[in-house]
Short mmCIF file of C-alpha atoms in Angstrom, two decimals:
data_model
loop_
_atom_site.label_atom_id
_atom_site.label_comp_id
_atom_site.label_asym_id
_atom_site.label_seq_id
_atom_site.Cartn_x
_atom_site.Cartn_y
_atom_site.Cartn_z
CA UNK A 35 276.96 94.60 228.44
CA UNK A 36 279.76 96.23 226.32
CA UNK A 37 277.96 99.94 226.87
CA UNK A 38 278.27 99.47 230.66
CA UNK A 39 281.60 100.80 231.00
CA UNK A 40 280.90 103.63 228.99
CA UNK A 41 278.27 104.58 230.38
CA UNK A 42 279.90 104.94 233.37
CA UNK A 43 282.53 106.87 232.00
CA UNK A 44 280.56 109.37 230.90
CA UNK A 45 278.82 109.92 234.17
CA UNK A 46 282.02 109.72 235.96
CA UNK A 47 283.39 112.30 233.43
CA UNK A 48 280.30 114.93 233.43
CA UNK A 49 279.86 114.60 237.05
CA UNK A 50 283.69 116.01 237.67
CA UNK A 51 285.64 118.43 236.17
CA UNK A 52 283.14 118.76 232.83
CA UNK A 53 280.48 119.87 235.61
CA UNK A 54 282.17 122.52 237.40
CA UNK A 55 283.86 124.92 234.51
CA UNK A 56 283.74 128.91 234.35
CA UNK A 57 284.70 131.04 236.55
CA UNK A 58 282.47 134.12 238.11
CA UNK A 59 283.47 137.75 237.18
CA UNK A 60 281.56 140.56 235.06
CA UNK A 61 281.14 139.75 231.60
CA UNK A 62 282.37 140.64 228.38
CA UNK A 63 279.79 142.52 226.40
CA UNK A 64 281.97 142.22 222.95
CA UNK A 65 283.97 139.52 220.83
CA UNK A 66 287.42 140.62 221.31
CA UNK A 67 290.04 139.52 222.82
CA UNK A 68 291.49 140.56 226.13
CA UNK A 69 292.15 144.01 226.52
CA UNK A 70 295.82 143.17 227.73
CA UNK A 71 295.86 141.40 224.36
CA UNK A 72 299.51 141.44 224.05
CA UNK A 73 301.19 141.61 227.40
CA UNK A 74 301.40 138.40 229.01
CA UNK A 75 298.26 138.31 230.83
CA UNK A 76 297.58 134.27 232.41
CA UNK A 77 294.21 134.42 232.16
CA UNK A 78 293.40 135.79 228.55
CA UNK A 79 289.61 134.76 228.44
CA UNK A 80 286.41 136.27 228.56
CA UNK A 81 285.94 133.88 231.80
CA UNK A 82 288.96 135.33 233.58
CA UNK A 83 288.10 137.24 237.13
CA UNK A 84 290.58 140.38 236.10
CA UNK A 85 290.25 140.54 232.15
CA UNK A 86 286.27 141.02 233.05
CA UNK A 87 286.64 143.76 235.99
CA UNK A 88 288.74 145.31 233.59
CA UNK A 89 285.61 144.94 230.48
CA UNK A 90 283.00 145.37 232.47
CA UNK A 91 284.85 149.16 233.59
CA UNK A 92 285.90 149.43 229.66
CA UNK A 93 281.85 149.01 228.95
CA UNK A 94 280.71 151.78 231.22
CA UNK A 95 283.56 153.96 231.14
CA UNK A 96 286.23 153.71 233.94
CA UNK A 97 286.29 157.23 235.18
CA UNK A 98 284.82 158.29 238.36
CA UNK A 99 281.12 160.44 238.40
CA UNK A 100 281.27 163.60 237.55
CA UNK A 101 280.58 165.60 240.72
CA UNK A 102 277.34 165.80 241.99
CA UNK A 103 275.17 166.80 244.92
CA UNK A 104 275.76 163.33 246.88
CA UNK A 105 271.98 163.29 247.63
CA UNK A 106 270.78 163.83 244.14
CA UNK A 107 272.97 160.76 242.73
CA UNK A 108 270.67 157.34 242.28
CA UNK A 109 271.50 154.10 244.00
CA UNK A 110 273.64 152.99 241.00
CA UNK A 111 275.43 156.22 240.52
CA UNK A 112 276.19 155.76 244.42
CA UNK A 113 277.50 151.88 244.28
CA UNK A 114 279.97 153.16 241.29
CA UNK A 115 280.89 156.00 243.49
CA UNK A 116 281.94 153.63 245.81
CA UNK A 117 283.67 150.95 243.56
CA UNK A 118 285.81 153.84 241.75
CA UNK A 119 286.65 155.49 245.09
CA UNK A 120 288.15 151.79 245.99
CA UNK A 121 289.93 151.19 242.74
CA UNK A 122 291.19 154.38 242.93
CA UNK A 123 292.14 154.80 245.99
CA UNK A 124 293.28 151.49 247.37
CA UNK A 125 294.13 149.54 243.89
CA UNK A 126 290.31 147.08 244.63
CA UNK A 127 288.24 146.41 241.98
CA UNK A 128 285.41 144.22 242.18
CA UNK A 129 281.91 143.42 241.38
CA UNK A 130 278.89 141.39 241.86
CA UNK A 131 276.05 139.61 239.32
CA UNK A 132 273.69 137.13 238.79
CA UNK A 133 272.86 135.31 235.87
CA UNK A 134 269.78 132.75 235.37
CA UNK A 135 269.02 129.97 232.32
CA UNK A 136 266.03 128.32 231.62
CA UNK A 137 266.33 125.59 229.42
CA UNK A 138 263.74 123.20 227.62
CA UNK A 139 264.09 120.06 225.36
CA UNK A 140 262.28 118.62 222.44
CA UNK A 141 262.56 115.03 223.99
CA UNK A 142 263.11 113.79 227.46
CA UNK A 143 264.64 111.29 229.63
CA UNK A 144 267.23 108.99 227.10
CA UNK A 145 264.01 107.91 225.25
CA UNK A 146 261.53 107.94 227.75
CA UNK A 147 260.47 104.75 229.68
CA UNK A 148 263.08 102.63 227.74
CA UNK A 149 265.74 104.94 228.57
CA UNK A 150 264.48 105.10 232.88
CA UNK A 151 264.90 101.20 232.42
CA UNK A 152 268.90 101.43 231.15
CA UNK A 153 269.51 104.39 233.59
CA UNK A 154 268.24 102.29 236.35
CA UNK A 155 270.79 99.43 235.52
CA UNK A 156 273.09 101.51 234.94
CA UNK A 157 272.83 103.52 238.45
CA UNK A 158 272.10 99.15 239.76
CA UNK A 159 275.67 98.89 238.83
CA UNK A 160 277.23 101.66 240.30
CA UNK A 161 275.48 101.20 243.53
CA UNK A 162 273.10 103.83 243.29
CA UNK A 163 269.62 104.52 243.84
CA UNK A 164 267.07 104.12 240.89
CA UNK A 165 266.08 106.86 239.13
CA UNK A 166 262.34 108.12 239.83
CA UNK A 167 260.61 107.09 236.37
CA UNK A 168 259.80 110.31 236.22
CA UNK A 169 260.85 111.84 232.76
CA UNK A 170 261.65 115.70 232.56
CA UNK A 171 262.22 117.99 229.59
CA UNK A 172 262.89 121.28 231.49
CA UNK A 173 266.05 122.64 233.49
CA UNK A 174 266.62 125.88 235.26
CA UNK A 175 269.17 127.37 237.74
CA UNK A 176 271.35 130.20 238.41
CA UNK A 177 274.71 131.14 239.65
CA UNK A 178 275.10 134.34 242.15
CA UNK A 179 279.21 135.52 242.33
CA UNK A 180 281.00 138.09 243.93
CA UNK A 181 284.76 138.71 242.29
CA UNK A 182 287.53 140.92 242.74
CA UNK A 183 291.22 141.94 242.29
CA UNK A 184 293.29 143.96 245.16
CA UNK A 185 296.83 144.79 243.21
CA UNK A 186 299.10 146.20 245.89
CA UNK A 187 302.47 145.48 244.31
CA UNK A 188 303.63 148.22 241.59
CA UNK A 189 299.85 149.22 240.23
CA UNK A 190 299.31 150.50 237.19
CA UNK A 191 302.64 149.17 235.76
CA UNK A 192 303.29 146.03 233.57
CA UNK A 193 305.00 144.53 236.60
CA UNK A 194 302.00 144.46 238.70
CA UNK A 195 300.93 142.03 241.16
CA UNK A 196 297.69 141.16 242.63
CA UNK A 197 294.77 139.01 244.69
CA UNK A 198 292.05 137.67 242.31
CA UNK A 199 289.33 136.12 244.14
CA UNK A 200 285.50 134.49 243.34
CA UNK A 201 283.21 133.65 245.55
CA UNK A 202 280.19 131.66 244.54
CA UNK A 203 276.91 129.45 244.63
CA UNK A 204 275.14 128.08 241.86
CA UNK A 205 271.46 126.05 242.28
CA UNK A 206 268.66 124.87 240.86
CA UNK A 207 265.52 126.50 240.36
CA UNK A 208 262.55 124.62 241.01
CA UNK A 209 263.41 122.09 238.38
CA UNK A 210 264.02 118.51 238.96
CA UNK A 211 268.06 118.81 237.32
CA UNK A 212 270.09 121.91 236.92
CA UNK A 213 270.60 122.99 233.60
CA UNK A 214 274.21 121.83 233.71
CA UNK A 215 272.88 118.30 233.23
CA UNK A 216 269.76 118.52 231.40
CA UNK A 217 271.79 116.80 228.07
CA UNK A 218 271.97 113.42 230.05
CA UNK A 219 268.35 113.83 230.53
CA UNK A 220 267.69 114.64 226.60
CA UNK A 221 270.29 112.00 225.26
CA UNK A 222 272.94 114.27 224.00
CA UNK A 223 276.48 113.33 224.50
CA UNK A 224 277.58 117.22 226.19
CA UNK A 225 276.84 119.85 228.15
CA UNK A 226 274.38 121.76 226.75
CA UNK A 227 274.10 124.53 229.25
CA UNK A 228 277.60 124.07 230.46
CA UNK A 229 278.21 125.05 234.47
CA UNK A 230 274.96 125.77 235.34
CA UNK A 231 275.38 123.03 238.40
CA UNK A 232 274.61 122.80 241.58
CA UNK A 233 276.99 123.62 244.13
CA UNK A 234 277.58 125.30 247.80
CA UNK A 235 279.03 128.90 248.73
CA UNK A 236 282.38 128.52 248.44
CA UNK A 237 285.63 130.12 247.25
CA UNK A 238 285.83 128.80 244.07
CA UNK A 239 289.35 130.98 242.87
CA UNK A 240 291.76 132.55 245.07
CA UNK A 241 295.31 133.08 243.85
CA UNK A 242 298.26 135.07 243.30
CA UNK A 243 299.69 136.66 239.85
CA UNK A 244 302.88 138.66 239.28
CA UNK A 245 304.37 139.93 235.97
CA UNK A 246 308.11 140.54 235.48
CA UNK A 247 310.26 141.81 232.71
CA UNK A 248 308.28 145.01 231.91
CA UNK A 249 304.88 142.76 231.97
CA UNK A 250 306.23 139.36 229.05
CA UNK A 251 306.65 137.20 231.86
CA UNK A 252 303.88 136.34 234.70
CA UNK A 253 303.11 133.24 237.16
CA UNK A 254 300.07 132.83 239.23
CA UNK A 255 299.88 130.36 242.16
CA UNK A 256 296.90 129.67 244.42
CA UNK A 257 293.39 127.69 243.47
CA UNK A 258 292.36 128.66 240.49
CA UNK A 259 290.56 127.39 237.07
CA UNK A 260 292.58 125.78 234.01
CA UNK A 261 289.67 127.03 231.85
CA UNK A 262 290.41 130.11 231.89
CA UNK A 263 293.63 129.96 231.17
CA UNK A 264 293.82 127.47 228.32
CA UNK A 265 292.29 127.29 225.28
CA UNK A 266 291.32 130.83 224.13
CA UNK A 267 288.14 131.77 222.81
CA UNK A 268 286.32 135.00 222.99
CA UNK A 269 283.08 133.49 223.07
CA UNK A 270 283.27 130.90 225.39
CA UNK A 271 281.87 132.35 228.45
CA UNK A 272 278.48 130.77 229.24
CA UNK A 273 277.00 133.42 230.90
CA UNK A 274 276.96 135.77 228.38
CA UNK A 275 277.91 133.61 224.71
CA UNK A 276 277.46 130.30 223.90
CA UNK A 277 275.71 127.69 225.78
CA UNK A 278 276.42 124.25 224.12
CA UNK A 279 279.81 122.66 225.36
CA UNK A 280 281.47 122.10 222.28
CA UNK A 281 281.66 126.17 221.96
CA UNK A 282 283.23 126.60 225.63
CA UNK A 283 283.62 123.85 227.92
CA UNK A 284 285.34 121.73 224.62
CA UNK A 285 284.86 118.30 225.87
CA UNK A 286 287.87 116.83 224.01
CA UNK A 287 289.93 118.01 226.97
CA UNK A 288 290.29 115.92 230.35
CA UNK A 289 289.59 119.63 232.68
CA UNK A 290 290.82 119.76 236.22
CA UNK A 291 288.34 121.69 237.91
CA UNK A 292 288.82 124.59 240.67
CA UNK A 293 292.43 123.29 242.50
CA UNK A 294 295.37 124.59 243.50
CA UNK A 295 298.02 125.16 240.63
CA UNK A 296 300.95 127.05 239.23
CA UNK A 297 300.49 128.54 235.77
CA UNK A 298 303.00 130.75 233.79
CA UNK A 299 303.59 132.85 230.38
CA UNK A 300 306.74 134.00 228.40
CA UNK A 301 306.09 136.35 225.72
CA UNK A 302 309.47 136.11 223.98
CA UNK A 303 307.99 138.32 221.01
CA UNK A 304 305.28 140.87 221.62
CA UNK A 305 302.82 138.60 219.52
CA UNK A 306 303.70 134.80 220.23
CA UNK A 307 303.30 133.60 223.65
CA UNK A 308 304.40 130.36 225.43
CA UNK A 309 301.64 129.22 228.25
CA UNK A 310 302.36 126.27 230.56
CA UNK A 311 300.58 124.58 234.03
CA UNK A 312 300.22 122.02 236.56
CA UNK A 313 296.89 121.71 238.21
CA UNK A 314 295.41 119.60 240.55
CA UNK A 315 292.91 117.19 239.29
CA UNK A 316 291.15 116.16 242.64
CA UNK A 317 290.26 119.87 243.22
CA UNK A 318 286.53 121.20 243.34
CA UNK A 319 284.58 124.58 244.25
CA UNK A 320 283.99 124.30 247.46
CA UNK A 321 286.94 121.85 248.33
CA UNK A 322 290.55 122.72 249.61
CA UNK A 323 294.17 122.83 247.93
CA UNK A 324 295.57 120.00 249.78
CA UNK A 325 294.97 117.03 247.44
CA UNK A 326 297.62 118.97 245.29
CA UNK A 327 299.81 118.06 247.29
CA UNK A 328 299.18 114.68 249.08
CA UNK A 329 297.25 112.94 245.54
CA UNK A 330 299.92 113.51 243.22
CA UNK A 331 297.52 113.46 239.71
CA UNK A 332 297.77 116.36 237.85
CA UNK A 333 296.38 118.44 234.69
CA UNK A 334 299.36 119.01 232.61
CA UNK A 335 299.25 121.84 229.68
CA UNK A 336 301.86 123.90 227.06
CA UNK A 337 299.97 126.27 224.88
CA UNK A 338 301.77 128.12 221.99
CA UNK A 339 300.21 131.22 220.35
CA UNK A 340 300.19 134.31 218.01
CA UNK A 341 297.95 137.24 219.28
CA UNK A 342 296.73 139.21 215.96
CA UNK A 343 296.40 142.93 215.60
CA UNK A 344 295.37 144.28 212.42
CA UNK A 345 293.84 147.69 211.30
CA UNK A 346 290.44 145.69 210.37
CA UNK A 347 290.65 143.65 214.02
CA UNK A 348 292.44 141.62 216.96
CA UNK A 349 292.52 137.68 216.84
CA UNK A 350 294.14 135.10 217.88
CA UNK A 351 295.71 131.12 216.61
CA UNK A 352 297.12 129.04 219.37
CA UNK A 353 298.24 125.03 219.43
CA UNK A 354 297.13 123.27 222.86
CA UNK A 355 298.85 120.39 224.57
CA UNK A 356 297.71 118.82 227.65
CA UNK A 357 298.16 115.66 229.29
CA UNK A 358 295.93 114.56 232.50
CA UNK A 359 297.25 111.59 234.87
CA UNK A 360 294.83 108.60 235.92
CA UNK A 361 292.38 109.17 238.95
CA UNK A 362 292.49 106.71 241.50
CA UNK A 363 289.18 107.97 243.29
CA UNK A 364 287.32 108.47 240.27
CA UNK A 365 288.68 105.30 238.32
CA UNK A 366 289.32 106.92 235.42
CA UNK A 367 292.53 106.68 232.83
CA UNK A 368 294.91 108.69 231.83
CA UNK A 369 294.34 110.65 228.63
CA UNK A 370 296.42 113.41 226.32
CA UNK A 371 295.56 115.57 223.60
CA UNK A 372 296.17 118.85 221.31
CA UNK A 373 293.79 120.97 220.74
CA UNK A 374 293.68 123.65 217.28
CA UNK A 375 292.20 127.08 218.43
CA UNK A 376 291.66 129.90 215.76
CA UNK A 377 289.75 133.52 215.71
CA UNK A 378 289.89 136.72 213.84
CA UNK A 379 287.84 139.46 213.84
CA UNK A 380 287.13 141.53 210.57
CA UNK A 381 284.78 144.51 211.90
CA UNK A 382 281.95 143.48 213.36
CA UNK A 383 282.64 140.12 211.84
CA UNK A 384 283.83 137.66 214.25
CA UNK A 385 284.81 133.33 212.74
CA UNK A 386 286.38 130.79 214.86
CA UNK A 387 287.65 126.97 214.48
CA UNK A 388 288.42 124.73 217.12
CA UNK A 389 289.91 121.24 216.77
CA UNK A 390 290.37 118.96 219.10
CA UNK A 391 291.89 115.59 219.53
CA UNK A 392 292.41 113.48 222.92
CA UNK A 393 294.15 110.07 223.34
CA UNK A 394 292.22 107.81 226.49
CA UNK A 395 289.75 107.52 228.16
CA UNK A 396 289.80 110.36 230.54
CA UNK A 397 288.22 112.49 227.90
CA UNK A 398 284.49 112.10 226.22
CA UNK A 399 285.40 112.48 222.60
CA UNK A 400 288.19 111.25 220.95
CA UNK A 401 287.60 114.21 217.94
CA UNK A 402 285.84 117.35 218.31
CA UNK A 403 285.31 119.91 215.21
CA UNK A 404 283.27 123.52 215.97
CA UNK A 405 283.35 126.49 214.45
CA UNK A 406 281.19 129.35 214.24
CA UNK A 407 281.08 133.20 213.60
CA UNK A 408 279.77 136.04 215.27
CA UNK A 409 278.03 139.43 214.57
CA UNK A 410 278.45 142.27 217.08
CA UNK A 411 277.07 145.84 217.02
CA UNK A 412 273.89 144.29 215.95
CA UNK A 413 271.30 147.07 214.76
CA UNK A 414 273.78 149.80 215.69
CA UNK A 415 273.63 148.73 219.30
CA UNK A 416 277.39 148.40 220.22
CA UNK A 417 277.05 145.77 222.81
CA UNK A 418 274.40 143.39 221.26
CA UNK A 419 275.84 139.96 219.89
CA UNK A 420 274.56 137.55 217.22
CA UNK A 421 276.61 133.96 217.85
CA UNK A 422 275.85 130.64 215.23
CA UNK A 423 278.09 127.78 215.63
CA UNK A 424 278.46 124.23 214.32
CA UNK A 425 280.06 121.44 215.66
CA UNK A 426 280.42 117.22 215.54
CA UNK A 427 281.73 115.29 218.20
CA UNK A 428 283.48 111.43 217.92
CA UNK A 429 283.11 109.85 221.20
CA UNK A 430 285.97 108.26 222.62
CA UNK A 431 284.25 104.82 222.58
CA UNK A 432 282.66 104.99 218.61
CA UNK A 433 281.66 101.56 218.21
CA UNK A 434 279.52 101.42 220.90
CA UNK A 435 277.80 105.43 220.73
CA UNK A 436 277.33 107.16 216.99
CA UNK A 437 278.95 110.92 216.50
CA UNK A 438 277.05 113.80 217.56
CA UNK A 439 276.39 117.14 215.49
CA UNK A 440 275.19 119.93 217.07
CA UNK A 441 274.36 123.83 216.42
CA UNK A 442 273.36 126.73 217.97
CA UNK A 443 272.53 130.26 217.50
CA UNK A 444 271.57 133.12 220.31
CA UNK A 445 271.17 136.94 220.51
CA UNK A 446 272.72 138.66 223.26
CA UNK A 447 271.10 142.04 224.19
CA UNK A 448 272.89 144.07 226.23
CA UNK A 449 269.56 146.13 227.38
CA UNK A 450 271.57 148.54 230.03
CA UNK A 451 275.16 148.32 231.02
CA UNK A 452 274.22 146.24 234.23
CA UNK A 453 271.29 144.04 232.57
CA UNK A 454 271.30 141.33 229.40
CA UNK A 455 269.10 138.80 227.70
CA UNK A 456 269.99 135.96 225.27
CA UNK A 457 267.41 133.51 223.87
CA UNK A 458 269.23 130.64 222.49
CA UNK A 459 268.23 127.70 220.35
CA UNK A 460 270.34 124.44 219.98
CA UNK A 461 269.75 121.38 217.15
CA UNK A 462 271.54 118.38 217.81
CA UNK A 463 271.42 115.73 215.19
CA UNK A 464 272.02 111.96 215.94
CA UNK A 465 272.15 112.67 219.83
CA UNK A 466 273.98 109.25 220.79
CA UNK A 467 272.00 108.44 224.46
CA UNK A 468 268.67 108.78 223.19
CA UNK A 469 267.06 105.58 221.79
CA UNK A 470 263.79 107.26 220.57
CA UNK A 471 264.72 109.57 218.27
CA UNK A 472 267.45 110.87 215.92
CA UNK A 473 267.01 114.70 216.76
CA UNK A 474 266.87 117.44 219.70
CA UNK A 475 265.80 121.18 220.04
CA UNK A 476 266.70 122.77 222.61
CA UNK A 477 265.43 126.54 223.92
CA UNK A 478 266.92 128.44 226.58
CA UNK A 479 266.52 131.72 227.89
CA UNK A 480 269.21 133.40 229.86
CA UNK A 481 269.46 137.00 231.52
CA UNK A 482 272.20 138.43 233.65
CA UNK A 483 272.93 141.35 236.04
CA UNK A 484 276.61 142.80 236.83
CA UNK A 485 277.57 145.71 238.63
#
């Protein structure tokens, strides 16, 4: 059974790092990069716990209420009171939100009784219990967080340096999967509602970051996410962009998943940037930092970039390389790869390419092509987002599982400051673990809340 070991890769693979990606924080409501786009800010992403406090405060203007009668102020006017009287007054900014997905595809269950039957030798093999036989088209679950930066070493100056934090839970909701793995139930060959999971309450960052040298040089140490850190994309939050992996997650990269690490940037020119980590592979959301130190397998990455800034927009073009050692508990191999990141904005006019190539077996695909564009300031409403994207997958093992295309198209609206909703719709063509048919469609609808 030459797909056995495959198969069993993949599960191993989706089950670990691939299943516990993006970090909590208030979202980005707009395709561009990172306000600190050129200082040398570690976590440069729209997933990032500080670059988001510092959006989401950008969005609704970071300036305290105008004075009021106290008693004639609404809830909401109150809990911003409070968070700008904090951040003000004691350098701690923070903020809570919840954001839900409901997902549905055309086809269930790896091709329906046929595909229960393979499961169930599959799960024979690895010692596990048989699947129910009962096939299921439908996913939802939701993620609650609560996230927050206290800087208390030189605020408000480039040499800053601060606690980030996130604390969160993310479940099912009534469904028989979570969303994060509804793909293995449809056939596909990625996440296609990527970190939607189900896990405890648990710190899932907590870390340390200090700048030097008027604000080009920073390190953070502490448990934290190599997501975020790596692989830039202004789109690649889940929770408020694009749902299909292949436009966030990437799954031609071996991820280590919430572990301790130590990650720095040099900024030897005010627009290229130098970005290098260790990270602890045997990490997890609700586990400890200590397998950093007593495993001894690691997430290794160097990322080289060029942050754009032009009259007609901000971008940014940055060369990957990562390396990721073998897992003894999980069984699986070592694996390396570059990945090709591009993005410029031209108005409201937002493309982006992505390349990716891995070496072994740690990773799902051996190649992995996307790109995209995206609209913003859709119908004159300055926070509402239009996102298509394209995208074909090789996986790592081709003669045994054909390549995968996929594409999918949403439409954020940002309906208040606090609230959004983004019906999505995914195609994927040829998806390589369903034996029934040669096409999927999936629909999801997502809102969020932030404050």
């Amino acid at each position: 059974m030459r797909w056995m070991p495959a198969i069993c890769l993949l599960l191993t693979w989706t089950s670990a790092a691939a299943a516990q990606q993006l970090s909590g924080g208030p979202d980005s409501v707009k395709p561009l990069p990172s306000p600190s786009h050129h200082s040398a800010a570690i976590s440069r992403g729209p997933a990032s716990i500080s670059s988001q406090l510092h959006r989401a405060a950008a969005r609704r203007g970071d300036d305290p209420p105008a004075s009021q009668d106290a008693d004639a102020r609404s809830p909401l006017e109150r809990w911003y009171a409070a968070k700008d009287r904090l951040k003000h007054q004691y350098n701690f900014d923070f903020a809570v939100g919840y954001t839900a997905v409901y997902q549905r595809a055309s086809d269930d269950f790896i091709g329906g009784a046929q595909g229960i039957a393979l499961l169930n030798e599959v799960f024979s093999y690895l010692y596990l219990s048989p699947v129910s036989g009962v096939p299921t088209r439908d996913a939802a679950g939701g993620m609650v967080e609560f996230s927050g930066t206290w800087t208390f070493i030189r605020p408000g100056t480039p040499n800053k340096g601060f606690i980030a934090f996130s604390v969160e839970n993310r479940h099912q909701l009534g469904t028989e999967v979570p969303p994060q793995n509804l793909f293995l139930e449809a056939g596909a060959f990625w996440p296609t509602a990527t970190a939607y999971a189900d896990y405890d309450l648990g710190i899932y960052s907590l870390y340390y970051e200090q700048y030097f040298a008027d604000g080009a040089v920073g390190i953070r140490i502490g448990k934290t996410l190599p997501f975020t850190i790596y692989d830039y994309m202004s789109l690649k939050s889940s929770k408020t962009d694009f749902l299909n992996g292949a436009f966030n997650l990437n799954p031609a990269i071996s991820w280590a998943s919430y572990g301790f690490g130590v990650a720095g940037i040099v900024r030897p020119v005010k627009p290229l940037y130098v970005l290098a980590g260790i990270h602890d592979l045997n990490g997890g959301p609700t586990q400890g930092i200590e397998t950093f130190f007593t495993e001894h397998e690691y997430f290794k990455a160097v990322e080289i970039g060029w942050d754009t800034k032009f009259d007609f927009g901000a971008g940014n073009f940055h060369a990957l390389f990562w390396d990721t050692d073998a897992r003894a508990s999980t069984g699986t191999a070592a694996s390396r790869g570059i990945t090709i990141g591009a993005e410029q904005q031209f108005g409201r006019v937002l493309p982006f390419f992505r390349y990716g190539y891995s070496q072994g077996a740690g990773s799902a695909l051996s190649h992995l092509v996307a790109g995209g564009v995206a609209f913003k300031q859709v119908l004159d409403r300055p926070n509402d987002v239009i996102g298509m994207g394209v995208s074909w997958g090789q996986p790592y093992l081709d003669e045994l599982f054909v390549d995968q295309k996929a594409a999918e198209i949403y439409y954020r609206v940002q309906a208040t400051d606090e609230f959004a909703i983004t019906p999505s719709l995914q195609y994927i063509k040829d998806p390589p673990l369903n034996l029934d048919t040669d096409s999927l469609v999936l629909f999801a609808l997502r809102g969020r809340a932030a404050f």
